[in-house]
GROMACS .gro file of C-alpha atoms in nm:
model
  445
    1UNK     CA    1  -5.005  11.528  -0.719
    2UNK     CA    2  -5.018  11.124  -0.638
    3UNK     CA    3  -5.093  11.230  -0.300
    4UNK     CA    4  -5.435  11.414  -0.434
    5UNK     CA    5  -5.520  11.126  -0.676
    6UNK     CA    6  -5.506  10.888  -0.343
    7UNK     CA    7  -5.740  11.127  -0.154
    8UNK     CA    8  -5.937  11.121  -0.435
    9UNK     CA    9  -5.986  10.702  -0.464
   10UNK     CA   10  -6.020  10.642  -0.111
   11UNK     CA   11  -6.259  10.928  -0.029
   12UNK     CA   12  -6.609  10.779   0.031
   13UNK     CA   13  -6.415  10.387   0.010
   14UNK     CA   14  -6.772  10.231   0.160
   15UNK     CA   15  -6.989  10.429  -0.103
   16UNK     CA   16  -6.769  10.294  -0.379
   17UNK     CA   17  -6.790   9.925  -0.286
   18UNK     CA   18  -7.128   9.926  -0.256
   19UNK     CA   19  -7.143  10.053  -0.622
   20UNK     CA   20  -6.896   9.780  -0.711
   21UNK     CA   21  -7.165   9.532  -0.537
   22UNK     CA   22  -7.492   9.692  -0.698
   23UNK     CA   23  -7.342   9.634  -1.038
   24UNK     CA   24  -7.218   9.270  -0.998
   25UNK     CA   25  -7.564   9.235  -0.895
   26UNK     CA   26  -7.709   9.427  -1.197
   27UNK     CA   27  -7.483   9.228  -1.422
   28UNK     CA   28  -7.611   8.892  -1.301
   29UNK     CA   29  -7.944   9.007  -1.381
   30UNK     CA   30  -7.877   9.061  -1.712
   31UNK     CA   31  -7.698   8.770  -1.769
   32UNK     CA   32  -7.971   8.512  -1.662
   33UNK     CA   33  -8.173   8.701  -1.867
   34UNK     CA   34  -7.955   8.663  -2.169
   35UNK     CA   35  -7.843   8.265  -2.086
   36UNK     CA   36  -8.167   8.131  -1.975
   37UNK     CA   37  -8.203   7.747  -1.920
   38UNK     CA   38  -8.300   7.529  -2.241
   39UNK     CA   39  -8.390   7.140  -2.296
   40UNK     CA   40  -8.292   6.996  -2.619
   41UNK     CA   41  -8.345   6.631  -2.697
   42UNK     CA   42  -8.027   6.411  -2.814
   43UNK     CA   43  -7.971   6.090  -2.943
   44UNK     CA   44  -7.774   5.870  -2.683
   45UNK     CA   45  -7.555   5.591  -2.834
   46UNK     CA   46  -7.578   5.302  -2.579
   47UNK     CA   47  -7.351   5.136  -2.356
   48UNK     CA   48  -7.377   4.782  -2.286
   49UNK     CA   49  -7.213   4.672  -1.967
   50UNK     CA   50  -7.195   4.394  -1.727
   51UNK     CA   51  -7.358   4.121  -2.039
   52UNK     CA   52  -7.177   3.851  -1.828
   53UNK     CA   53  -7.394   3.882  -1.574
   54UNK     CA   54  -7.653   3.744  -1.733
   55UNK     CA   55  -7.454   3.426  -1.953
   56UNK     CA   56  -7.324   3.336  -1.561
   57UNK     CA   57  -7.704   3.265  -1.525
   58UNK     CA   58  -7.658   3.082  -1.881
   59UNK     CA   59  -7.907   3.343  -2.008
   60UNK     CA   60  -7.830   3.500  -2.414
   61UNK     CA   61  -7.972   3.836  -2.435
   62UNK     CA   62  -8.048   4.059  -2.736
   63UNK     CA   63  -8.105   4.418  -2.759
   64UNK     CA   64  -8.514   4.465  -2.849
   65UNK     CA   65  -8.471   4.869  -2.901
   66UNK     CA   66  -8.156   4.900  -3.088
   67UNK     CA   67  -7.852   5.091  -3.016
   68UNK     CA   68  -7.967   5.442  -2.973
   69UNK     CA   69  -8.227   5.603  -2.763
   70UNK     CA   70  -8.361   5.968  -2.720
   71UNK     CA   71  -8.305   6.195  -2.393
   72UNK     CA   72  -8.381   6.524  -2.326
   73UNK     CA   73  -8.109   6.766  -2.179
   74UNK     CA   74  -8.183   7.100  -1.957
   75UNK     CA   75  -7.870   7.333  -1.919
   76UNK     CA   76  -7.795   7.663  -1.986
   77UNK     CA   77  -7.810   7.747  -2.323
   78UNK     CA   78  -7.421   7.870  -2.333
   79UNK     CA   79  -7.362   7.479  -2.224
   80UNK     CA   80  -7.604   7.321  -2.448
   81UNK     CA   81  -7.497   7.503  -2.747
   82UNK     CA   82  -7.156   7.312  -2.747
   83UNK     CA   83  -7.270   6.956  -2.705
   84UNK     CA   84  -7.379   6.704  -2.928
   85UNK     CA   85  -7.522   6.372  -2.991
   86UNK     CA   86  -7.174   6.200  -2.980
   87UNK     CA   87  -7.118   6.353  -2.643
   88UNK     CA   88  -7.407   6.170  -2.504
   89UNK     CA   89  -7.398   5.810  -2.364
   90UNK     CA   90  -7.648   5.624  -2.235
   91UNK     CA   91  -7.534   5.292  -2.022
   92UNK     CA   92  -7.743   5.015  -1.949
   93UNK     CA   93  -7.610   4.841  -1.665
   94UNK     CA   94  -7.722   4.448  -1.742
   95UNK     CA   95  -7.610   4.320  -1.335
   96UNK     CA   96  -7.958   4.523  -1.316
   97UNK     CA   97  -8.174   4.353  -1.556
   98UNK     CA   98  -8.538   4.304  -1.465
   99UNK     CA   99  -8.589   3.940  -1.571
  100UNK     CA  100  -9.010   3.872  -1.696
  101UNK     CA  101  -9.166   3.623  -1.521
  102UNK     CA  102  -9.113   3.379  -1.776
  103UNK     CA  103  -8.776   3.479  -1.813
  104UNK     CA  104  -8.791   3.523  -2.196
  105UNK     CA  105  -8.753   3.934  -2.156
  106UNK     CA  106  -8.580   4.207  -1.925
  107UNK     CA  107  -8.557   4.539  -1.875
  108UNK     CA  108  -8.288   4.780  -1.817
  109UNK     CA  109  -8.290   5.082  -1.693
  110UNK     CA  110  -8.048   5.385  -1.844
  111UNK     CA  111  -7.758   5.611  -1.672
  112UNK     CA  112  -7.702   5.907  -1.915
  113UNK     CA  113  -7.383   6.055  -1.903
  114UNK     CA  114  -7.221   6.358  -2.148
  115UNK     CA  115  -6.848   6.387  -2.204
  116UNK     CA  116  -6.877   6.789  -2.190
  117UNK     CA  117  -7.004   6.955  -1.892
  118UNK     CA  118  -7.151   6.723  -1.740
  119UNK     CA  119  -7.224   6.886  -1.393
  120UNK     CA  120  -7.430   7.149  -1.580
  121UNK     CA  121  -7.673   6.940  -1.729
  122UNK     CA  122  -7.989   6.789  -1.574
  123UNK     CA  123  -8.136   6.478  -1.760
  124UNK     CA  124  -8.478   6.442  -1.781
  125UNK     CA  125  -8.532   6.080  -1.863
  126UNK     CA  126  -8.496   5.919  -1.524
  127UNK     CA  127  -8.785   5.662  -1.677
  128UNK     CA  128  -8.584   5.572  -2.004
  129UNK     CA  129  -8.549   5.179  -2.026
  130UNK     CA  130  -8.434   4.946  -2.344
  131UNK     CA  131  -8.559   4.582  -2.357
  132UNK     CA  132  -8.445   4.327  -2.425
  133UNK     CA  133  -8.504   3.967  -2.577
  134UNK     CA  134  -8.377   3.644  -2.369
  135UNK     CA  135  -8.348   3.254  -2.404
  136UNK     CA  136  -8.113   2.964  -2.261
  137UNK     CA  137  -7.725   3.019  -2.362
  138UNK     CA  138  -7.638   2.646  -2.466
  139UNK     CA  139  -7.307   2.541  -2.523
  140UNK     CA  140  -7.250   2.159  -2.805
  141UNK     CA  141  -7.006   1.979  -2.896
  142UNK     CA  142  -6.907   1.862  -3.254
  143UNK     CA  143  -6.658   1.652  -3.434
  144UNK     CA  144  -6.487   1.873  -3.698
  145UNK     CA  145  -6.538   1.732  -4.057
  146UNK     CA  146  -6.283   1.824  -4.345
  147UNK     CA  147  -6.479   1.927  -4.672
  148UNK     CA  148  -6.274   2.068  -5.014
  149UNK     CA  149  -6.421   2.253  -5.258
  150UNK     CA  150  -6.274   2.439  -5.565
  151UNK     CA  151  -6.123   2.251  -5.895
  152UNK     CA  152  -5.729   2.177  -5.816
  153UNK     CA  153  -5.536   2.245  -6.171
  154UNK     CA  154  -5.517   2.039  -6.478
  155UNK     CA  155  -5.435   1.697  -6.472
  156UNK     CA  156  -5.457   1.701  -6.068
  157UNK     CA  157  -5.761   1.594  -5.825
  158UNK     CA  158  -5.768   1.635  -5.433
  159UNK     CA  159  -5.821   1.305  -5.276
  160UNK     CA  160  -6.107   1.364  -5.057
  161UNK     CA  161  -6.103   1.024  -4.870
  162UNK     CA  162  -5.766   1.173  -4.697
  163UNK     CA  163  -5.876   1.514  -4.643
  164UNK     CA  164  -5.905   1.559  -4.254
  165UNK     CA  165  -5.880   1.799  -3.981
  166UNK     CA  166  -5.527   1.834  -3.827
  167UNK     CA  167  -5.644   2.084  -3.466
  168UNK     CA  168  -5.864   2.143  -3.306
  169UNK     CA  169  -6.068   1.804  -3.435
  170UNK     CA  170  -6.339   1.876  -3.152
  171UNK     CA  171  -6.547   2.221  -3.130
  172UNK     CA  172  -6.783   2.385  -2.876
  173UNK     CA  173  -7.034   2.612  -2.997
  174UNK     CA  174  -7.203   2.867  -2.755
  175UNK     CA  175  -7.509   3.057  -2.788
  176UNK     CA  176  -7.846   3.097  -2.820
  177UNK     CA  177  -8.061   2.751  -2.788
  178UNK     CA  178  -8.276   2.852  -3.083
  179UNK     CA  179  -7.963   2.861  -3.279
  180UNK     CA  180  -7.716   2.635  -3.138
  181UNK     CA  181  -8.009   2.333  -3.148
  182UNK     CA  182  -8.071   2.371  -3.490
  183UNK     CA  183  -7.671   2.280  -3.536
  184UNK     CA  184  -7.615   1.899  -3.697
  185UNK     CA  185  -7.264   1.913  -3.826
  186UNK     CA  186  -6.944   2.140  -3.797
  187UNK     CA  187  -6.704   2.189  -4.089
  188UNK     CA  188  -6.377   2.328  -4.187
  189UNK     CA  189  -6.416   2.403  -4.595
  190UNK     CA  190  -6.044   2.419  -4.748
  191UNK     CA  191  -6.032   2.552  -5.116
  192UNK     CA  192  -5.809   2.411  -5.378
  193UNK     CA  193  -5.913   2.616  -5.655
  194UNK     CA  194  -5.606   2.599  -5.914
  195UNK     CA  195  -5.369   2.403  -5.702
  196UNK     CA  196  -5.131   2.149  -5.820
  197UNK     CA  197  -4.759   2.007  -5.745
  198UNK     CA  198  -4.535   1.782  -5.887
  199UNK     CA  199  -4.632   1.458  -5.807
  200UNK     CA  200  -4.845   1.356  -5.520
  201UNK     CA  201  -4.861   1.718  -5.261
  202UNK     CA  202  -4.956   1.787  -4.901
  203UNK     CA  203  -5.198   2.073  -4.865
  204UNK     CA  204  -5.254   2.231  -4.509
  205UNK     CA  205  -5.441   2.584  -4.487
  206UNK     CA  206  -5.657   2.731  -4.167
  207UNK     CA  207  -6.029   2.755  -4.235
  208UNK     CA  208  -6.266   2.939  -4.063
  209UNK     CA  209  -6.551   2.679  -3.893
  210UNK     CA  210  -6.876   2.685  -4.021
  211UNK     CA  211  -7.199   2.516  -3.885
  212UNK     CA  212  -7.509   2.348  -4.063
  213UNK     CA  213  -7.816   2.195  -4.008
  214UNK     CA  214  -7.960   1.853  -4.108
  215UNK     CA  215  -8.033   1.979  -4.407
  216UNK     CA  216  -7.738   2.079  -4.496
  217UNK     CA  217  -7.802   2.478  -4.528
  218UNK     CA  218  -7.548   2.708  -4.365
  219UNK     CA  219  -7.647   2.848  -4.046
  220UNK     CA  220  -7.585   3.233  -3.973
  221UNK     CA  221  -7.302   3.245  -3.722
  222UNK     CA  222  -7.321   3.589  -3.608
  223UNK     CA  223  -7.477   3.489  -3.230
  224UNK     CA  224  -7.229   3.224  -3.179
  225UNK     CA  225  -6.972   3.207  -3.012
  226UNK     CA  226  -6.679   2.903  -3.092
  227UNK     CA  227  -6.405   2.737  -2.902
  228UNK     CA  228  -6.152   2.803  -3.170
  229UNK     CA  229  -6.169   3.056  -3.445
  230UNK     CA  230  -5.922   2.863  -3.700
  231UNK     CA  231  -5.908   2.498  -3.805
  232UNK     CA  232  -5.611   2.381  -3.947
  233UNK     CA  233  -5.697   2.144  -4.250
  234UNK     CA  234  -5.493   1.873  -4.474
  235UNK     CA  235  -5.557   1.752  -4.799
  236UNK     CA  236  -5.350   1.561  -5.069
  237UNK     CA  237  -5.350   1.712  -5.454
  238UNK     CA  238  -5.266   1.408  -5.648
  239UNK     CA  239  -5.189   1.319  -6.025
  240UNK     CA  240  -5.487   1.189  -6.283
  241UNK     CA  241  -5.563   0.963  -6.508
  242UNK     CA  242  -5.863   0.854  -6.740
  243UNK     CA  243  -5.799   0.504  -6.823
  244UNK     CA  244  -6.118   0.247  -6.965
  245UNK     CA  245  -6.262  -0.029  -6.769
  246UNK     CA  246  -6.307  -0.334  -6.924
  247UNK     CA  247  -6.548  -0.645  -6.830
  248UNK     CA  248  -6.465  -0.990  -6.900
  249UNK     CA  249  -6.733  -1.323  -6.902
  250UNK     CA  250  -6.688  -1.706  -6.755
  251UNK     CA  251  -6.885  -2.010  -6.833
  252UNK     CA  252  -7.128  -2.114  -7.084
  253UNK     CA  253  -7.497  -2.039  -7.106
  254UNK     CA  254  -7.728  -2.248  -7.117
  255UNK     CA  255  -7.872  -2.397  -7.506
  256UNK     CA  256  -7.746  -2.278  -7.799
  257UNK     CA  257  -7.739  -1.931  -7.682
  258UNK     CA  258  -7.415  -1.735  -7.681
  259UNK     CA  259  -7.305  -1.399  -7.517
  260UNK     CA  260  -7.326  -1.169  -7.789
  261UNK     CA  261  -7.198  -0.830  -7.656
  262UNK     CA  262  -7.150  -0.643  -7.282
  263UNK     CA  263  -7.261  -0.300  -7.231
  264UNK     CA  264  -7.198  -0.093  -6.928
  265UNK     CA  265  -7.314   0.273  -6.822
  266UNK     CA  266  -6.982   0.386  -6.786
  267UNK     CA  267  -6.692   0.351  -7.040
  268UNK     CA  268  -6.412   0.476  -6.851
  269UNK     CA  269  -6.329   0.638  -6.536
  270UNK     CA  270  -6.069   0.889  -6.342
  271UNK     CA  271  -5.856   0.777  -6.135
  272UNK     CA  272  -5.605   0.939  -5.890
  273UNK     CA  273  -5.222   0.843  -5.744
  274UNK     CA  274  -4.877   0.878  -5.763
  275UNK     CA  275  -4.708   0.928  -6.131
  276UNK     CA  276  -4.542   0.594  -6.068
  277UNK     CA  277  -4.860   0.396  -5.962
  278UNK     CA  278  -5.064   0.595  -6.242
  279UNK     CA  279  -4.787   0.440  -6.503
  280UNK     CA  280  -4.851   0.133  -6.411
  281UNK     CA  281  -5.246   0.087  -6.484
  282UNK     CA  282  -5.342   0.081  -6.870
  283UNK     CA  283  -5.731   0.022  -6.785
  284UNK     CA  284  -5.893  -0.167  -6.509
  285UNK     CA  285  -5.938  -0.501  -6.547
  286UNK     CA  286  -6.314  -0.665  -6.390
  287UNK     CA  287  -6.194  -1.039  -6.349
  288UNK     CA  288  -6.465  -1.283  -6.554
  289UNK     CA  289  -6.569  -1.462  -6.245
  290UNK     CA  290  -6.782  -1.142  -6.156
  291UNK     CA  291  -6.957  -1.194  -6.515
  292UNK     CA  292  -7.048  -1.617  -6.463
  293UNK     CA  293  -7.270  -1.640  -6.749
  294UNK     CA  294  -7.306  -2.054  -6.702
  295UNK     CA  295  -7.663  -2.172  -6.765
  296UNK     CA  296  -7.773  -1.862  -6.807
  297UNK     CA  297  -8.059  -1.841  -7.026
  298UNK     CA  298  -8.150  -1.456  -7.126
  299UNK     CA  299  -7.975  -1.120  -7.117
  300UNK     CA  300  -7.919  -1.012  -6.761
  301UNK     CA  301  -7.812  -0.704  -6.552
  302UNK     CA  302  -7.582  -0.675  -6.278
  303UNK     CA  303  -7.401  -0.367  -6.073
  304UNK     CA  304  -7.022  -0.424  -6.014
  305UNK     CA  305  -6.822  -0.203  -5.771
  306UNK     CA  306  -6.533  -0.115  -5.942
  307UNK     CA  307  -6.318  -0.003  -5.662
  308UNK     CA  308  -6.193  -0.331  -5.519
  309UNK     CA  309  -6.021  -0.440  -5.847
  310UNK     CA  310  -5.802  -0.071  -5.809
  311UNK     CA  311  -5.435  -0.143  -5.771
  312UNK     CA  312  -5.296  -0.036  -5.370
  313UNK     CA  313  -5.263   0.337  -5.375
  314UNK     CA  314  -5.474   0.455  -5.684
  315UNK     CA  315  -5.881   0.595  -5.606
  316UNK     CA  316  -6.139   0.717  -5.818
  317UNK     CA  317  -6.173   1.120  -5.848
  318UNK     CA  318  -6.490   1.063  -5.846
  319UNK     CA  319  -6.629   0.776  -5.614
  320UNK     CA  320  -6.970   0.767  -5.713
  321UNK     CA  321  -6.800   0.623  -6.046
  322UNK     CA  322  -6.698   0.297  -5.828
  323UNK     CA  323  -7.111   0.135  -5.905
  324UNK     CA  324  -7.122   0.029  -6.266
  325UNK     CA  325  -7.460  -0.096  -6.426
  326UNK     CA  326  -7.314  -0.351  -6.690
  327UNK     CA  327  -7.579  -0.571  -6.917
  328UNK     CA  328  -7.523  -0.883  -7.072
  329UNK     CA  329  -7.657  -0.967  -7.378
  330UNK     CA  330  -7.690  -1.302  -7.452
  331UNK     CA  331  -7.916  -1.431  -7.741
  332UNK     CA  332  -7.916  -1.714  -8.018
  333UNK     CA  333  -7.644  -1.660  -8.244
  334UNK     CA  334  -7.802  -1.597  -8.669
  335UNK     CA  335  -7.641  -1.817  -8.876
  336UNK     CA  336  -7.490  -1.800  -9.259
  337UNK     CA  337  -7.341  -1.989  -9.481
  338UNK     CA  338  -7.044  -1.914  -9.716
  339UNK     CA  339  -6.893  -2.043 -10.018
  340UNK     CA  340  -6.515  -2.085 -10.008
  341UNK     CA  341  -6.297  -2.184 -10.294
  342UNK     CA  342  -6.068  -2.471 -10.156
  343UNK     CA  343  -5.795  -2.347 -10.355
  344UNK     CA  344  -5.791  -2.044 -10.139
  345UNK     CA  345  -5.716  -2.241  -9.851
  346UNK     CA  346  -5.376  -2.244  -9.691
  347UNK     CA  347  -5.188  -2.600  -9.704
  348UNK     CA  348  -4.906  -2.663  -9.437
  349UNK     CA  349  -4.706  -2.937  -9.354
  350UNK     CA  350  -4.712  -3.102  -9.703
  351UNK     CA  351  -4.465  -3.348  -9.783
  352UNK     CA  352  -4.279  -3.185 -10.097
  353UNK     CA  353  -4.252  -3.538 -10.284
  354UNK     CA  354  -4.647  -3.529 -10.243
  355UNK     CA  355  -4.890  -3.347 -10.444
  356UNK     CA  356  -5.267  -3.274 -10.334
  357UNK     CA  357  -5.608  -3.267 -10.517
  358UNK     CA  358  -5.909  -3.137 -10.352
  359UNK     CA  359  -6.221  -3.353 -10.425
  360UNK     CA  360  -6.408  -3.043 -10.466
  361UNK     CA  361  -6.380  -2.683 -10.627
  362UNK     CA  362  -6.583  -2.538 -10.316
  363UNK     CA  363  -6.678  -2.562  -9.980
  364UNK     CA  364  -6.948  -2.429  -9.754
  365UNK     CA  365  -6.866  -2.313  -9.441
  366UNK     CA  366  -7.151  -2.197  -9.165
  367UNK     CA  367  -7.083  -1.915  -8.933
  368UNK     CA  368  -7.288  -1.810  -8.634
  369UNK     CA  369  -7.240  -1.442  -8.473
  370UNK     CA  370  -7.465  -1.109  -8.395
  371UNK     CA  371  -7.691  -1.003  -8.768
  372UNK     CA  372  -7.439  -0.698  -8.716
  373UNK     CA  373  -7.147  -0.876  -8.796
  374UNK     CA  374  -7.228  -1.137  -9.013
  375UNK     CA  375  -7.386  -0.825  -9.239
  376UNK     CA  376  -6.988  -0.739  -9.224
  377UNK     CA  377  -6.840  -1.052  -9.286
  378UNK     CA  378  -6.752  -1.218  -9.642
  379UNK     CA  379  -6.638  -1.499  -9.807
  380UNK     CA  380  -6.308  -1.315  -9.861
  381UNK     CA  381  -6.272  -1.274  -9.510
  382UNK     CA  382  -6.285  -1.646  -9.423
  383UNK     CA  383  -5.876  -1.768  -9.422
  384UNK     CA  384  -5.874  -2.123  -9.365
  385UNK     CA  385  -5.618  -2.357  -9.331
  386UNK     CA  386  -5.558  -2.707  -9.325
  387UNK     CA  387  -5.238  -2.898  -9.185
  388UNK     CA  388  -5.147  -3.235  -9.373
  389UNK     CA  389  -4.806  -3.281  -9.140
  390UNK     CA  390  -4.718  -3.671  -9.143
  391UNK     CA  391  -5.041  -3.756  -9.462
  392UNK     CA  392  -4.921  -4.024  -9.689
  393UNK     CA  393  -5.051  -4.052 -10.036
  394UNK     CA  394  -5.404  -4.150 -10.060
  395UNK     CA  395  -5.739  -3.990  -9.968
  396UNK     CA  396  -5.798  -3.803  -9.650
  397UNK     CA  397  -6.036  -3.577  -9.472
  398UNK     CA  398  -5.897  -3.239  -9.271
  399UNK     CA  399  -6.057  -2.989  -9.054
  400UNK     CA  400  -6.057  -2.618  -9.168
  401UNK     CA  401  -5.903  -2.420  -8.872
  402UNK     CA  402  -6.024  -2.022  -8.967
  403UNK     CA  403  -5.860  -1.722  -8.843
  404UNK     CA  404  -6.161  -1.524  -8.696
  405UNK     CA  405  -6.236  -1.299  -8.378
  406UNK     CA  406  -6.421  -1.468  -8.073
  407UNK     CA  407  -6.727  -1.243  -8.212
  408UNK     CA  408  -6.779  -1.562  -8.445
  409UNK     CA  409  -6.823  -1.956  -8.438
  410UNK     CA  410  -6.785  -2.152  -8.716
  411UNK     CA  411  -6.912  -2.520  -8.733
  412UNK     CA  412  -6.692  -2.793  -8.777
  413UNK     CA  413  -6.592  -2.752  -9.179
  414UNK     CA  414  -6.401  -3.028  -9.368
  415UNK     CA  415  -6.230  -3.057  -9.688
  416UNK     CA  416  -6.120  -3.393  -9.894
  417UNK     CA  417  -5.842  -3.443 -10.087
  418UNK     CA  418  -5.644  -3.711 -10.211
  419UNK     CA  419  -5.238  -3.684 -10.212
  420UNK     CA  420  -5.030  -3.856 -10.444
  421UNK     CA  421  -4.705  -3.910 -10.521
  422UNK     CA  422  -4.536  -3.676 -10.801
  423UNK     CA  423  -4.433  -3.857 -11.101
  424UNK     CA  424  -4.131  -3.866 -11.285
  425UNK     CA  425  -4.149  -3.577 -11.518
  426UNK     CA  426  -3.924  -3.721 -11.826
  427UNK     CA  427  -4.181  -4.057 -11.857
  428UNK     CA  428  -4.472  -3.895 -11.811
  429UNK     CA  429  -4.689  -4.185 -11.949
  430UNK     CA  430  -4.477  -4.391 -11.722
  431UNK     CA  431  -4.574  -4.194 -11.451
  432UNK     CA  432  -4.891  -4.207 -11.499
  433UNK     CA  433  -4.906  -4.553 -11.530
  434UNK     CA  434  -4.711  -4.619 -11.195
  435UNK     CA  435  -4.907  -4.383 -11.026
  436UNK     CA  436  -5.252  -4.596 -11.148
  437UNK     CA  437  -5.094  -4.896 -11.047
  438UNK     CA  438  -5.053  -4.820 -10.715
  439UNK     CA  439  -5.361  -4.650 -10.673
  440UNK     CA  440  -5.486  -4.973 -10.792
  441UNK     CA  441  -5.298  -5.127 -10.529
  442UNK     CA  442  -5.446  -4.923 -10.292
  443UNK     CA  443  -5.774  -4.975 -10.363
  444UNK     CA  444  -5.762  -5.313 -10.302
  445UNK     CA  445  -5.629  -5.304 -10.025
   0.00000   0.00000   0.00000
C-alpha cells in the first residue's frame, strides 16, 4: 500500500514542481495587488544635534520653524498601517548649518528616520529644511548682590546692611547678546517671610540667581545659560524696637525772641539689635549742638541724620528713617500779667523768733510763653517762694523764685516785707511799746 502511495507522489515529479512554481507565482500576483504601495504624510518630531557646533563659533541659534515638521512616507500599505507619528524622527544635523551671508540665519537640512521598519519605507522629502534664527553667544560677568524680601515675624526685622552672598559671589552669564547686553545687575533674592529666633539669628538659604536690567525689571532667563545654578545667601533676623527721638537746642537767639517749640517729620523710629543692646536705649538722644539756635533771628529748618547718634550695634529697620526734617520755631514770646496774693507765697528760712509782714496784699507777676500756654496758665498755678535765711528784723526786699516748666519766663518779681521781732505775749502793751522803740531806733539810724 505505502509502496503505491510513493508511486503515486513521485510520478510526473517535474510536472508537479512546476505547478508548485506557477502558483507561488500566481500568489505573488495577487498579493501586490492586494498590498499595493501608499504615501501617507506624518508629523516628524525633531532632533536637534551637534548645537555645539555652532556656540564653538560663539554663535546662539534658535529654532525659526518649531519642533515638528511634515514628511511624506511611501511603503507598502501592510507597513504603513502600523506606524505612526511618534515613530517618525526627523534630525537636523547643526555641524551642517548653512550660515546667511550676514550670519544672522541658517539652514538645516533634515535626515528622517522611523523606529519601525525602516528599510521599507522611502521618504519623500529629501528637500525638507528648518531655519533657524542666529546672533553672537556672549558670555558677562557680575558681582552677586544679596536682596531679602518677605516680612520676618513679629517683633523681628532682617538687617539688610549684613545681608550678603556667601558662594559663588561672582557669576557668568552666557547667551544670546540681545539678552545678555541688556543685563545690569545679578541677584540672589532670600525670603524671610515669617522668620524669627531668639535673640539675634543667622539665616543662610540657596537662591536661585536672577538677572535685571537698569531699570530694574526682571529679565526672562530662559536663553541663558549661568555659571552656577544656586547661590548660597546670609542674612541676620534681629530683635525690634520703636523707641522716640528726641531733639534738644543750644544758645540764645538773637532779641527778645525765644524758641518756642521743635517739630520734626518723624516722631519715632524702629530700630534693630541684640535684646541686650535694645534694653539699653530708652529713645535716641540728638545732642543740642546740632540745634545752635544763637543769634538766630526767625524760625528755621534743618535735616539731621539720625544714624550717627545710634549706640554701636543697634540700626534702623528702616534706613530711609535715618534723614529727619526738624523745624524750629522761634518767635517773640506774648506776655501776661498775673495777680498773686503774697500770702500764698511760700516763706523759708525764717528765723522762728521773727515774724513777717508783707507791705502789700498782692503782687503782679509777668510771664512770657507761646498764646497756647499762657491761655492754660493761672494765677493758681504760679507757686512762688521766697527765702529769708540769715534776714534780721527790719524791712527787706526778696526775689520770687516760681516753680514753672522751661515753656515759661517770668520777669524778675519782688516782694517787701518788714520782719520784726515777736513780742512778749503776757505785756502785750509792753510789747508793743518795745517793739516801737526800736523801730524808732531803727529809723534813725
Amino acid at each position: 500500500m505505502g509502496k503505491k502511495i510513493l508511486r503515486t507522489l513521485t510520478n510526473n515529479i517535474w510536472y508537479k514542481i512546476l505547478a508548485l512554481f506557477l502558483a507561488f507565482i500566481l500568489w505573488l500576483v495577487v498579493y501586490n495587488i492586494d498590498d499595493p504601495n501608499v504615501t501617507k504624510t506624518f508629523t516628524a518630531s525633531v532632533k536637534i544635534e551637534n548645537g555645539e557646533s555652532l556656540l564653538n563659533q560663539k554663535l546662539y541659534y534658535e529654532v525659526i520653524d518649531g519642533t515638528s515638521v511634515k514628511v511624506a512616507i511611501t511603503g507598502k500599505r501592510s507597513v504603513i498601517q502600523n506606524i505612526d507619528d511618534s515613530d517618525i524622527t526627523a534630525t537636523a544635523d547643526l555641524s551642517r548649518a548653512e550660515l546667511a551671508k550676514d550670519r544672522k540665519s541658517a539652514t538645516v537640512s533634515l535626515e528622517f528616520m522611523s523606529s519601525r521598519s525602516n528599510s521599507l519605507l522611502t521618504f519623500n522629502s529629501t528637500s525638507a529644511v528648518i531655519h533657524l534664527s542666529i546672533e553672537d553667544y556672549v558670555k558677562q560677568t557680575f558681582k552677586v548682590e544679596a536682596e531679602v524680601t518677605g516680612t520676618p515675624a513679629e517683633g523681628y526685622a532682617t538687617n539688610s546692611e549684613h545681608a550678603h552672598v556667601v558662594t559663588p559671589t561672582m557669576m557668568t552669564v552666557s547667551g544670546p547678546a540681545s539678552v545678555v547686553n541688556e543685563i545690569a545687575s545679578c541677584k540672589a533674592i532670600i525670603d524671610v517671610s515669617g522668620l524669627g529666633g531668639q535673640g539675634m539669628d543667622t539665616i543662610r538659604d540657596n537662591a536661585i540667581p536672577e538677572v535685571y536690567d537698569s531699570e530694574g525689571n526682571k529679565i526672562d532667563a530662559s536663553k541663558l545659560t549661568f555659571s552656577s545654578s544656586r547661590v548660597s545667601v546670609e542674612v541676620e533676623i534681629m530683635n525690634t524696637k520703636t523707641v522716640p527721638v528726641k531733639f534738644n537746642t543750644t544758645g540764645t537767639p538773637a532779641d527778645d525772641l525765644n524758641v518756642i517749640g521743635i517739630q520734626q517729620n518723624v516722631n519715632e523710629v524702629e530700630i534693630q539689635g541684640s535684646a541686650a543692646a535694645l534694653n539699653l536705649v530708652s529713645a535716641i538722644e540728638v545732642p543740642g549742638e546740632v540745634l545752635n539756635v544763637d543769634g538766630a533771628s526767625a524760625s528755621f529748618s534743618t535735616t539731621v541724620d539720625i544714624s550717627e547718634y545710634l549706640p554701636e550695634g543697634v540700626s534702623l529697620v528702616q534706613p530711609s528713617q535715618a534723614q529727619i526734617t526738624v523745624t524750629v520755631e522761634i518767635e517773640e514770646y506774648e506776655e501776661k500779667e498775673f495777680t498773686i496774693n503774697t500770702a500764698d507765697l511760700t516763706v523759708t528760712g525764717l528765723d522762728p523768733n521773727l515774724e513777717m509782714a508783707f507791705t502789700d496784699a498782692t503782687i503782679t507777676v509777668k510771664v512770657s510763653g507761646k498764646s497756647s500756654d499762657l491761655a492754660n496758665l493761672t494765677a493758681a498755678m504760679l507757686s512762688g517762694t521766697i527765702n529769708v535765711d540769715g534776714m534780721t528784723a527790719g524791712p527787706h526786699t526778696a526775689t520770687i523764685s516760681f516753680d514753672l516748666d522751661s515753656d515759661y519766663k517770668i520777669a524778675k518779681a519782688t516782694v517787701t516785707f518788714t520782719l520784726k521781732e515777736k513780742q512778749n505775749g503776757d505785756d502785750p502793751d509792753n510789747s508793743d511799746n518795745q517793739g516801737d522803740s526800736e523801730n524808732d531806733g531803727n529809723t534813725t539810724e
